[in-house]
Amino acid sequence: MKKPWKVTVLTLFPEMFPGPLGQSISGKALGHQWDLETIQIRDFAGDKHKTVDDTSFGGGPGMVIRADVLDKALDSVTDLSGGPLIYLTPRGCPLTQNMVKEFASMPHLTLICGRYEGIDERLLQKRKPLEVSIGDYVLSGGELGAMVLMDACVRVLPGVMGSDASLEEESFQDGLLEYPHYTRPQSWDGQDVPEVLTSGHHEKIRVWRRAQAEKITAERRPDLWAKYVEKKK
Ligand code: ADE
């Protein structure tokens, strides 16, 4: 059998994992389609107090994770060559569905979770991780970002989601947000399901859904809409 997709997470809070990834779709796939390993950065501290951070040279608030400690932790990762080394940081390039698909296609990811003000720049210079952000807001650490990235990857792994068709149809597949969905009852709270959806006419349904996806995208995400229009030309 094929080796499962693997993620190694370096963190000061390994107890946070798998957390929500142990539930639902990703939880069912854990140990089958994917494996998770955590490494406690603190285990690689050299002093008896297990110090991992220090104040920032030049002054200012907050603590910085030491380069030497994190470097030793990275030395302990056995399969670093199986895929990208990623540092979760609000300073990184924004995560997209295309990046997710690429990460999911590689055998192994190594994720570095920062805390405090960040990590010593010299570690980044030496190891050159891909810096990735999950959005323009600041979390208290990289752990939730790592979980977001992993969840998005796991659900596109082969065999994780019921049907590949639902993956192909969903948001972002062709740069549009998803069209609205309805289920039973057909009439609820004075609202009826749009007639076309119960018509059984597949081509009309496809056209209606595409028009809805375009309308929603144009209204909510002018940035995505502009890219879509440009690509269609
Ligand atoms: N760590 C703190 N904030 C973050 C963000 N927005 N994305 C990824 N990692 C982070």
CSV table of C-alpha atoms in Angstrom, one decimal, residues 9-23 30 34 36 38-40 113-115 139-148 150:
chain,number,residue,atom,x,y,z
A,9,VAL,CA,4.8,19.9,13.1
A,10,LEU,CA,7.4,21.7,15.2
A,11,THR,CA,5.7,23.5,18.0
A,12,LEU,CA,5.9,24.6,21.7
A,13,PHE,CA,2.4,23.2,22.1
A,14,PRO,CA,2.3,19.6,20.7
A,15,GLU,CA,-0.8,18.9,23.0
A,16,MET,CA,-2.8,21.2,20.7
A,17,PHE,CA,-2.6,18.4,18.0
A,18,PRO,CA,-4.4,16.8,16.4
A,19,GLY,CA,-7.2,18.9,18.1
A,20,PRO,CA,-10.0,19.5,15.6
A,21,LEU,CA,-8.1,17.4,12.9
A,22,GLY,CA,-8.9,14.3,15.0
A,23,GLN,CA,-12.7,14.8,14.2
A,30,LEU,CA,-5.8,10.1,10.2
A,34,TRP,CA,-2.3,10.8,6.3
A,36,LEU,CA,0.8,13.5,11.9
A,38,THR,CA,4.7,16.6,16.4
A,39,ILE,CA,8.1,17.7,17.7
A,40,GLN,CA,8.4,19.7,20.9
A,113,CYS,CA,4.8,27.1,14.3
A,114,GLY,CA,6.0,30.4,15.8
A,115,ARG,CA,4.9,32.0,19.1
A,139,LEU,CA,-3.0,34.8,15.6
A,140,SER,CA,-1.3,34.1,18.9
A,141,GLY,CA,0.8,31.4,17.2
A,142,GLY,CA,1.2,29.3,14.1
A,143,GLU,CA,-0.6,26.3,15.4
A,144,LEU,CA,-4.1,27.2,14.3
A,145,GLY,CA,-2.6,28.2,10.9
A,146,ALA,CA,-0.9,24.8,10.6
A,147,MET,CA,-4.2,23.1,11.4
A,148,VAL,CA,-6.0,25.2,8.7
A,150,MET,CA,-3.5,20.6,7.0
